């Protein structure tokens, strides 16, 4: 089977490139040599059954999980080089998780500005200005003084997105950003992601929001059993998948949504 990742039409040097990523958890071989090259301003969507390695792969891209083997280069920086300042490098990679991971004792603005002050070393006044602008981008300018407990799940997730974009990352990683939300709150988070996409943000998204993938993705990867089985534009993956495993997965999704 040809490698669908390396055939992707990336003309310039990719802003994010992973090669041969393997990850073992003891005897469990979760990632089995995954490759990915992402062009600037591209939105890559990763789908697949539970346990296929999607979230582990995403976490390896910013070294929240240490790959067992392989390489990850972001914006020209080798993340796995021992000489790399990982905290500095991570400012280039924003990440939004399934759980919001907000500090309950800090306001929305406090959560957004914490990394700006502690990691990026911005003065409080400067951090607050950047933080308010980030909250405005996600539609929460009027919630800066609210604590997480005073916000809905969708609003908390948008604060988490504001926290990530405040550091002006080159790439955003989203790990199931809507799966913990009530259905009526999902739309507000997807709207923010669409706006980020339209502003030119490079994004890698793991999600079950197939409608969003069809409408917004440049490329969709289907993962199963620690491998990328198939990759291509949404029209191919959802409309004419080439691999039997992809066809079975898409067929199952379509049956459940009908």
Short mmCIF file of C-alpha atoms in Angstrom, two decimals:
data_model
loop_
_atom_site.label_atom_id
_atom_site.label_comp_id
_atom_site.label_asym_id
_atom_site.label_seq_id
_atom_site.Cartn_x
_atom_site.Cartn_y
_atom_site.Cartn_z
CA UNK A 1 0.00 0.00 0.00
CA UNK A 2 1.41 3.41 -0.95
CA UNK A 3 2.05 5.98 1.75
CA UNK A 4 -0.87 8.45 1.51
CA UNK A 5 0.78 10.99 3.80
CA UNK A 6 3.89 11.60 1.77
CA UNK A 7 1.82 11.94 -1.39
CA UNK A 8 -0.05 14.95 0.04
CA UNK A 9 0.37 18.02 -2.16
CA UNK A 10 2.63 20.06 0.14
CA UNK A 11 4.66 22.48 -1.96
CA UNK A 12 6.54 24.44 0.70
CA UNK A 13 8.39 22.94 3.64
CA UNK A 14 5.75 21.67 6.08
CA UNK A 15 5.26 23.70 9.24
CA UNK A 16 4.73 20.45 11.16
CA UNK A 17 6.25 17.11 10.23
CA UNK A 18 6.20 13.81 12.08
CA UNK A 19 8.06 10.80 10.71
CA UNK A 20 8.00 7.21 11.84
CA UNK A 21 6.32 7.86 15.19
CA UNK A 22 6.09 4.82 17.40
CA UNK A 23 4.70 4.73 20.91
CA UNK A 24 4.74 1.81 23.32
CA UNK A 25 2.97 1.67 26.66
CA UNK A 26 4.76 -1.36 28.07
CA UNK A 27 3.90 -4.27 25.75
CA UNK A 28 1.13 -2.25 24.05
CA UNK A 29 2.26 -0.89 20.66
CA UNK A 30 -0.09 2.10 20.22
CA UNK A 31 1.58 3.96 17.32
CA UNK A 32 3.25 1.87 14.63
CA UNK A 33 5.23 4.28 12.51
CA UNK A 34 2.90 7.23 11.82
CA UNK A 35 3.91 9.95 9.33
CA UNK A 36 2.28 13.34 8.94
CA UNK A 37 3.32 16.50 7.10
CA UNK A 38 1.13 19.59 7.56
CA UNK A 39 1.39 22.68 5.37
CA UNK A 40 0.96 26.16 6.76
CA UNK A 41 -2.74 27.18 6.94
CA UNK A 42 -3.85 23.57 6.38
CA UNK A 43 -6.58 21.92 8.45
CA UNK A 44 -5.97 18.20 8.88
CA UNK A 45 -8.74 16.14 10.47
CA UNK A 46 -7.98 12.75 12.08
CA UNK A 47 -10.77 10.21 12.43
CA UNK A 48 -10.92 6.58 13.46
CA UNK A 49 -12.38 4.18 16.02
CA UNK A 50 -11.70 4.50 19.74
CA UNK A 51 -8.30 3.04 20.63
CA UNK A 52 -6.83 3.64 17.17
CA UNK A 53 -4.07 5.92 18.54
CA UNK A 54 -5.45 9.31 17.45
CA UNK A 55 -5.13 11.13 20.77
CA UNK A 56 -1.80 9.50 21.59
CA UNK A 57 -0.48 10.67 18.23
CA UNK A 58 -1.67 14.22 18.89
CA UNK A 59 -0.04 14.23 22.33
CA UNK A 60 3.22 13.00 20.82
CA UNK A 61 3.24 16.01 18.48
CA UNK A 62 3.94 18.34 21.41
CA UNK A 63 5.68 15.79 23.63
CA UNK A 64 2.95 15.52 26.23
CA UNK A 65 3.68 11.88 25.44
CA UNK A 66 7.26 10.94 24.63
CA UNK A 67 7.42 8.99 21.35
CA UNK A 68 9.31 5.71 21.60
CA UNK A 69 10.84 6.37 18.18
CA UNK A 70 10.54 8.82 15.31
CA UNK A 71 10.91 12.56 14.82
CA UNK A 72 8.73 15.66 15.21
CA UNK A 73 9.73 19.01 13.69
CA UNK A 74 7.61 22.13 14.25
CA UNK A 75 8.45 25.39 12.52
CA UNK A 76 12.00 24.13 11.96
CA UNK A 77 12.53 23.04 15.58
CA UNK A 78 13.30 19.39 16.33
CA UNK A 79 11.12 18.70 19.36
CA UNK A 80 12.91 15.47 20.22
CA UNK A 81 16.40 17.00 20.23
CA UNK A 82 17.70 17.00 23.81
CA UNK A 83 18.97 20.54 23.32
CA UNK A 84 15.49 21.88 22.52
CA UNK A 85 13.85 24.03 25.19
CA UNK A 86 10.52 22.22 25.14
CA UNK A 87 8.63 24.91 27.08
CA UNK A 88 9.75 27.55 24.60
CA UNK A 89 8.99 25.27 21.63
CA UNK A 90 5.51 24.48 22.96
CA UNK A 91 4.57 28.14 22.60
CA UNK A 92 4.45 27.36 18.86
CA UNK A 93 1.91 24.57 19.38
CA UNK A 94 -1.38 25.41 21.05
CA UNK A 95 -3.42 22.50 22.35
CA UNK A 96 -7.08 22.23 23.32
CA UNK A 97 -8.19 19.14 25.20
CA UNK A 98 -11.42 17.25 25.73
CA UNK A 99 -11.48 18.51 29.33
CA UNK A 100 -11.07 22.25 29.67
CA UNK A 101 -8.27 22.15 32.28
CA UNK A 102 -9.09 25.61 33.63
CA UNK A 103 -8.05 26.73 37.10
CA UNK A 104 -11.32 27.12 39.03
CA UNK A 105 -9.95 29.82 41.35
CA UNK A 106 -8.88 32.06 38.45
CA UNK A 107 -11.08 34.21 36.23
CA UNK A 108 -11.34 33.59 32.50
CA UNK A 109 -8.80 36.37 31.95
CA UNK A 110 -6.52 34.93 34.65
CA UNK A 111 -6.58 31.52 32.98
CA UNK A 112 -5.79 33.03 29.57
CA UNK A 113 -2.94 35.22 30.81
CA UNK A 114 -1.19 32.74 33.13
CA UNK A 115 1.09 31.25 30.47
CA UNK A 116 1.65 34.68 28.94
CA UNK A 117 3.06 35.89 32.25
CA UNK A 118 4.81 32.74 33.50
CA UNK A 119 6.11 31.25 30.24
CA UNK A 120 6.25 34.13 27.76
CA UNK A 121 7.32 36.57 30.53
CA UNK A 122 4.92 39.32 29.48
CA UNK A 123 4.16 42.16 31.90
CA UNK A 124 0.74 41.87 33.53
CA UNK A 125 -0.64 44.90 31.67
CA UNK A 126 0.58 43.52 28.35
CA UNK A 127 -0.68 40.02 29.15
CA UNK A 128 -4.09 41.39 30.10
CA UNK A 129 -4.34 43.32 26.81
CA UNK A 130 -3.45 40.20 24.80
CA UNK A 131 -5.76 38.06 26.94
CA UNK A 132 -8.74 40.36 26.47
CA UNK A 133 -8.15 40.36 22.71
CA UNK A 134 -8.03 36.53 22.71
CA UNK A 135 -11.28 36.34 24.69
CA UNK A 136 -12.86 38.74 22.22
CA UNK A 137 -11.82 36.45 19.34
CA UNK A 138 -13.79 33.59 20.89
CA UNK A 139 -16.81 35.76 21.68
CA UNK A 140 -16.22 36.08 25.42
CA UNK A 141 -15.07 39.70 25.84
CA UNK A 142 -17.85 40.19 28.41
CA UNK A 143 -16.85 37.13 30.46
CA UNK A 144 -13.26 38.11 31.32
CA UNK A 145 -14.06 38.48 35.01
CA UNK A 146 -16.12 35.30 35.33
CA UNK A 147 -14.80 32.15 37.01
CA UNK A 148 -15.08 28.76 35.26
CA UNK A 149 -17.90 27.72 37.59
CA UNK A 150 -19.93 30.66 36.29
CA UNK A 151 -19.50 29.61 32.66
CA UNK A 152 -21.20 26.92 30.55
CA UNK A 153 -19.14 24.04 29.20
CA UNK A 154 -19.04 25.64 25.77
CA UNK A 155 -17.84 28.92 27.26
CA UNK A 156 -15.17 27.11 29.29
CA UNK A 157 -13.91 25.39 26.15
CA UNK A 158 -13.77 28.73 24.35
CA UNK A 159 -11.71 30.14 27.24
CA UNK A 160 -9.35 27.18 26.75
CA UNK A 161 -9.08 28.05 23.05
CA UNK A 162 -8.41 31.70 23.93
CA UNK A 163 -5.66 30.58 26.32
CA UNK A 164 -4.00 28.64 23.50
CA UNK A 165 -4.27 31.33 20.81
CA UNK A 166 -3.06 34.07 23.18
CA UNK A 167 0.47 32.65 22.81
CA UNK A 168 0.20 33.10 19.03
CA UNK A 169 1.02 29.47 18.15
CA UNK A 170 1.97 28.47 14.63
CA UNK A 171 -0.11 25.27 14.90
CA UNK A 172 -3.20 24.39 16.94
CA UNK A 173 -3.94 20.83 18.05
CA UNK A 174 -7.52 19.94 19.07
CA UNK A 175 -8.13 16.66 20.91
CA UNK A 176 -11.89 15.89 20.90
CA UNK A 177 -12.71 19.52 21.81
CA UNK A 178 -16.50 19.02 21.76
CA UNK A 179 -16.92 15.51 23.17
CA UNK A 180 -17.46 16.67 26.77
CA UNK A 181 -20.09 19.25 25.77
CA UNK A 182 -23.86 19.04 25.77
CA UNK A 183 -25.09 18.89 22.14
CA UNK A 184 -26.55 22.40 22.22
CA UNK A 185 -23.15 23.86 23.20
CA UNK A 186 -21.11 22.18 20.46
CA UNK A 187 -21.99 24.75 17.80
CA UNK A 188 -20.39 27.67 19.63
CA UNK A 189 -17.04 25.87 19.84
CA UNK A 190 -17.15 24.76 16.20
CA UNK A 191 -17.94 28.36 15.20
CA UNK A 192 -14.73 29.52 16.91
CA UNK A 193 -12.77 26.75 15.18
CA UNK A 194 -14.24 27.81 11.83
CA UNK A 195 -13.20 31.40 12.50
CA UNK A 196 -9.67 30.27 13.36
CA UNK A 197 -9.60 28.26 10.15
CA UNK A 198 -10.73 31.29 8.14
CA UNK A 199 -8.04 33.44 9.78
CA UNK A 200 -5.39 31.06 8.42
CA UNK A 201 -4.53 29.07 11.56
CA UNK A 202 -2.84 25.72 10.88
CA UNK A 203 -4.88 23.06 12.69
CA UNK A 204 -4.76 19.33 13.41
CA UNK A 205 -8.09 18.12 14.80
CA UNK A 206 -9.07 14.79 16.35
CA UNK A 207 -12.86 14.75 16.59
CA UNK A 208 -16.08 12.89 15.86
CA UNK A 209 -17.64 16.03 14.33
CA UNK A 210 -17.85 14.63 10.82
CA UNK A 211 -19.97 17.47 9.48
CA UNK A 212 -17.24 19.91 10.46
CA UNK A 213 -14.63 17.66 8.85
CA UNK A 214 -16.57 17.53 5.57
CA UNK A 215 -17.06 21.30 5.48
CA UNK A 216 -13.75 22.64 6.79
CA UNK A 217 -10.92 20.11 6.42
CA UNK A 218 -8.33 20.20 3.66
CA UNK A 219 -7.36 16.61 4.35
CA UNK A 220 -8.79 13.77 6.42
CA UNK A 221 -6.71 10.94 7.89
CA UNK A 222 -8.31 7.68 8.90
CA UNK A 223 -6.37 5.86 11.64
CA UNK A 224 -6.88 2.31 12.83
CA UNK A 225 -4.73 0.09 15.06
CA UNK A 226 -1.92 2.64 15.32
CA UNK A 227 -1.54 3.27 11.59
CA UNK A 228 -2.79 5.79 9.04
CA UNK A 229 -4.86 3.55 6.78
CA UNK A 230 -5.97 6.22 4.32
CA UNK A 231 -5.65 9.96 3.78
CA UNK A 232 -7.24 12.31 1.27
CA UNK A 233 -9.65 15.21 0.78
CA UNK A 234 -12.99 14.96 2.61
CA UNK A 235 -14.86 14.13 -0.59
CA UNK A 236 -12.72 11.02 -1.04
CA UNK A 237 -12.69 9.81 2.55
CA UNK A 238 -16.41 10.31 3.13
CA UNK A 239 -17.67 9.73 -0.40
CA UNK A 240 -15.34 7.21 -2.05
CA UNK A 241 -12.92 5.66 0.47
CA UNK A 242 -10.31 3.40 -1.10
CA UNK A 243 -9.55 1.05 1.80
CA UNK A 244 -11.91 -1.58 3.20
CA UNK A 245 -11.34 -0.50 6.81
CA UNK A 246 -12.15 3.11 5.92
CA UNK A 247 -15.32 2.06 4.09
CA UNK A 248 -16.46 0.01 7.08
CA UNK A 249 -15.85 2.90 9.51
CA UNK A 250 -17.57 5.52 7.35
CA UNK A 251 -20.48 3.16 6.72
CA UNK A 252 -20.89 2.64 10.47
CA UNK A 253 -20.91 6.39 11.09
CA UNK A 254 -23.49 6.99 8.38
CA UNK A 255 -25.76 4.29 9.76
CA UNK A 256 -25.59 5.78 13.26
CA UNK A 257 -26.28 9.32 12.04
CA UNK A 258 -29.23 8.35 9.80
#
